[in-house]
């Protein structure tokens, strides 16, 4: 089973018992650069309703302990054993200057985003995605963005605003993200016309959650994404509150956890470069149900984007 270089130091709070970031990408030489860099984004200054997502990164790390106690179903392997996985820790910022957070994200993330490593980030409220995507697009011009979210996040904004409700309006206004490069899944608030007509929208009422339909949806997304570098921004409120009660803003009528996991698995083979999982609000998460889902989604990303899995799948196809 591969030669993973993950190390359990057993001291720090890290996702998947992996090595804390005592190494920069430059220091991780050769093939080892192909792996996962994990980043925590403990910020909820952009939340409109229920704060608390600043506590999410470590809660997801903790939930990961159980997820990684077995090979990840249905992949049958432990993703930290087949590739380098480095938990780079949390983005730090002076809490009394919340407006500095986006720049602090760039400072922490840019060199990982520009390396061969894939980036897996745990929010934070959805506003943390803005500097993440800007970093991604700077490193991957022509990259595409897949957003899974109940909301379309197109609120009006003034320069310098930090608002989890204006993620897409900011990115589209910035010019780095083209509307044709935006794929949006799970919308069920606002109006379809809130998003640019040229973007690819699969609203919740258009998604049939049986297995074959999710497979077809994944195939459509893969067709749109092609070989372009892909960033997935996963707002946990895309799931129905029955499956993900620990989010800050509820929107009834969302994905089941099964459908969401199947959809993510269906995206194997895309040129996956990064994913964020945002809006987990631990203070309203009974029993850690949503944290557990977030950790599993992270583990899925680590599996489907690994060289190991993609080589295995190619062999199966022969
Ligand atoms: Mn949302």
Short mmCIF file of N, CA, C and O in Angstrom, two decimals, residues 39-44 53-57 61 89-91 93 101 105 108-109 121-125 128-129 131-132 231 276-278:
data_model
loop_
_atom_site.label_atom_id
_atom_site.label_comp_id
_atom_site.label_asym_id
_atom_site.label_seq_id
_atom_site.Cartn_x
_atom_site.Cartn_y
_atom_site.Cartn_z
N UNK A 39 -5.30 23.50 5.44
CA UNK A 39 -5.24 24.86 5.99
C UNK A 39 -6.51 25.12 6.82
O UNK A 39 -7.61 24.82 6.36
N UNK A 40 -6.35 25.66 8.00
CA UNK A 40 -7.51 26.06 8.80
C UNK A 40 -7.76 27.56 8.67
O UNK A 40 -6.82 28.36 8.68
N UNK A 41 -9.03 27.94 8.53
CA UNK A 41 -9.40 29.35 8.34
C UNK A 41 -10.39 29.75 9.43
O UNK A 41 -11.61 29.82 9.20
N UNK A 42 -9.91 30.00 10.65
CA UNK A 42 -10.80 30.19 11.80
C UNK A 42 -11.35 31.61 11.89
O UNK A 42 -10.98 32.38 12.78
N UNK A 43 -12.26 31.93 10.99
CA UNK A 43 -12.76 33.31 10.90
C UNK A 43 -14.26 33.30 10.67
O UNK A 43 -14.75 32.60 9.77
N UNK A 44 -15.02 34.05 11.47
CA UNK A 44 -16.46 34.15 11.21
C UNK A 44 -16.94 35.61 11.26
O UNK A 44 -18.11 35.88 11.53
N UNK A 53 -18.35 29.72 13.44
CA UNK A 53 -17.56 28.89 12.52
C UNK A 53 -16.06 29.09 12.71
O UNK A 53 -15.27 28.31 12.19
N UNK A 54 -15.67 30.10 13.48
CA UNK A 54 -14.23 30.26 13.77
C UNK A 54 -13.69 29.04 14.52
O UNK A 54 -12.50 28.80 14.53
N UNK A 55 -14.60 28.30 15.17
CA UNK A 55 -14.14 27.14 15.94
C UNK A 55 -14.06 25.87 15.09
O UNK A 55 -13.65 24.82 15.58
N UNK A 56 -14.47 25.96 13.83
CA UNK A 56 -14.64 24.75 13.03
C UNK A 56 -13.34 24.00 12.70
O UNK A 56 -13.33 22.77 12.74
N UNK A 57 -12.24 24.70 12.34
CA UNK A 57 -11.08 23.91 11.87
C UNK A 57 -10.64 22.82 12.85
O UNK A 57 -10.47 21.67 12.46
N UNK A 61 -10.77 18.72 12.56
CA UNK A 61 -9.57 17.89 12.80
C UNK A 61 -9.88 16.78 13.80
O UNK A 61 -9.52 15.63 13.61
N UNK A 89 -1.61 24.07 9.52
CA UNK A 89 -2.11 24.85 10.65
C UNK A 89 -3.14 25.89 10.24
O UNK A 89 -3.64 25.88 9.12
N UNK A 90 -3.47 26.77 11.16
CA UNK A 90 -4.49 27.79 10.92
C UNK A 90 -3.86 29.10 10.43
O UNK A 90 -2.75 29.44 10.83
N UNK A 91 -4.61 29.82 9.61
CA UNK A 91 -4.21 31.18 9.25
C UNK A 91 -4.39 32.05 10.49
O UNK A 91 -5.46 32.08 11.10
N UNK A 93 -4.29 35.80 12.39
CA UNK A 93 -4.50 37.21 12.06
C UNK A 93 -4.77 37.96 13.36
O UNK A 93 -5.19 37.37 14.35
N UNK A 101 -7.83 39.87 7.51
CA UNK A 101 -7.86 38.41 7.35
C UNK A 101 -7.59 37.96 5.91
O UNK A 101 -6.77 37.06 5.69
N UNK A 105 -4.73 35.34 4.73
CA UNK A 105 -4.98 34.07 4.01
C UNK A 105 -4.01 33.95 2.85
O UNK A 105 -3.35 32.92 2.66
N UNK A 108 -0.51 33.07 3.90
CA UNK A 108 -0.36 31.68 4.34
C UNK A 108 -0.48 30.70 3.17
O UNK A 108 0.25 29.71 3.10
N UNK A 109 -1.42 31.00 2.26
CA UNK A 109 -1.84 29.98 1.29
C UNK A 109 -1.11 30.04 -0.05
O UNK A 109 -0.93 29.01 -0.71
N UNK A 121 -8.97 23.18 2.62
CA UNK A 121 -9.11 24.21 3.65
C UNK A 121 -10.41 24.03 4.42
O UNK A 121 -11.45 23.71 3.85
N UNK A 122 -10.34 24.26 5.72
CA UNK A 122 -11.52 24.21 6.57
C UNK A 122 -11.84 25.61 7.09
O UNK A 122 -11.02 26.22 7.79
N UNK A 123 -13.07 26.12 6.73
CA UNK A 123 -13.50 27.41 7.25
C UNK A 123 -13.86 27.28 8.69
O UNK A 123 -13.73 26.20 9.28
N UNK A 124 -14.30 28.39 9.25
CA UNK A 124 -14.65 29.67 8.75
C UNK A 124 -16.00 29.78 8.00
O UNK A 124 -16.57 28.82 7.53
N UNK A 125 -16.48 31.04 8.06
CA UNK A 125 -17.67 31.34 7.27
C UNK A 125 -17.26 31.46 5.81
O UNK A 125 -16.07 31.46 5.48
N UNK A 128 -14.28 33.42 3.76
CA UNK A 128 -12.87 33.01 3.65
C UNK A 128 -12.53 32.51 2.25
O UNK A 128 -11.36 32.44 1.87
N UNK A 129 -13.58 32.15 1.50
CA UNK A 129 -13.35 31.61 0.15
C UNK A 129 -12.79 32.67 -0.80
O UNK A 129 -12.07 32.33 -1.74
N UNK A 131 -10.41 35.21 -0.66
CA UNK A 131 -8.95 35.20 -0.89
C UNK A 131 -8.42 33.84 -1.34
O UNK A 131 -7.41 33.78 -2.06
N UNK A 132 -9.09 32.77 -0.94
CA UNK A 132 -8.66 31.43 -1.38
C UNK A 132 -8.78 31.30 -2.90
O UNK A 132 -7.86 30.85 -3.58
N UNK A 231 -11.45 24.19 -8.53
CA UNK A 231 -11.55 24.49 -7.09
C UNK A 231 -12.98 24.21 -6.67
O UNK A 231 -13.93 24.68 -7.30
N UNK A 276 -12.46 23.92 -0.37
CA UNK A 276 -12.72 24.40 0.98
C UNK A 276 -14.05 23.86 1.47
O UNK A 276 -14.95 23.58 0.68
N UNK A 277 -14.13 23.66 2.76
CA UNK A 277 -15.36 23.20 3.41
C UNK A 277 -15.68 24.26 4.45
O UNK A 277 -14.91 24.45 5.41
N UNK A 278 -16.78 24.98 4.27
CA UNK A 278 -17.03 26.16 5.08
C UNK A 278 -18.39 26.12 5.77
O UNK A 278 -19.25 25.30 5.44
#
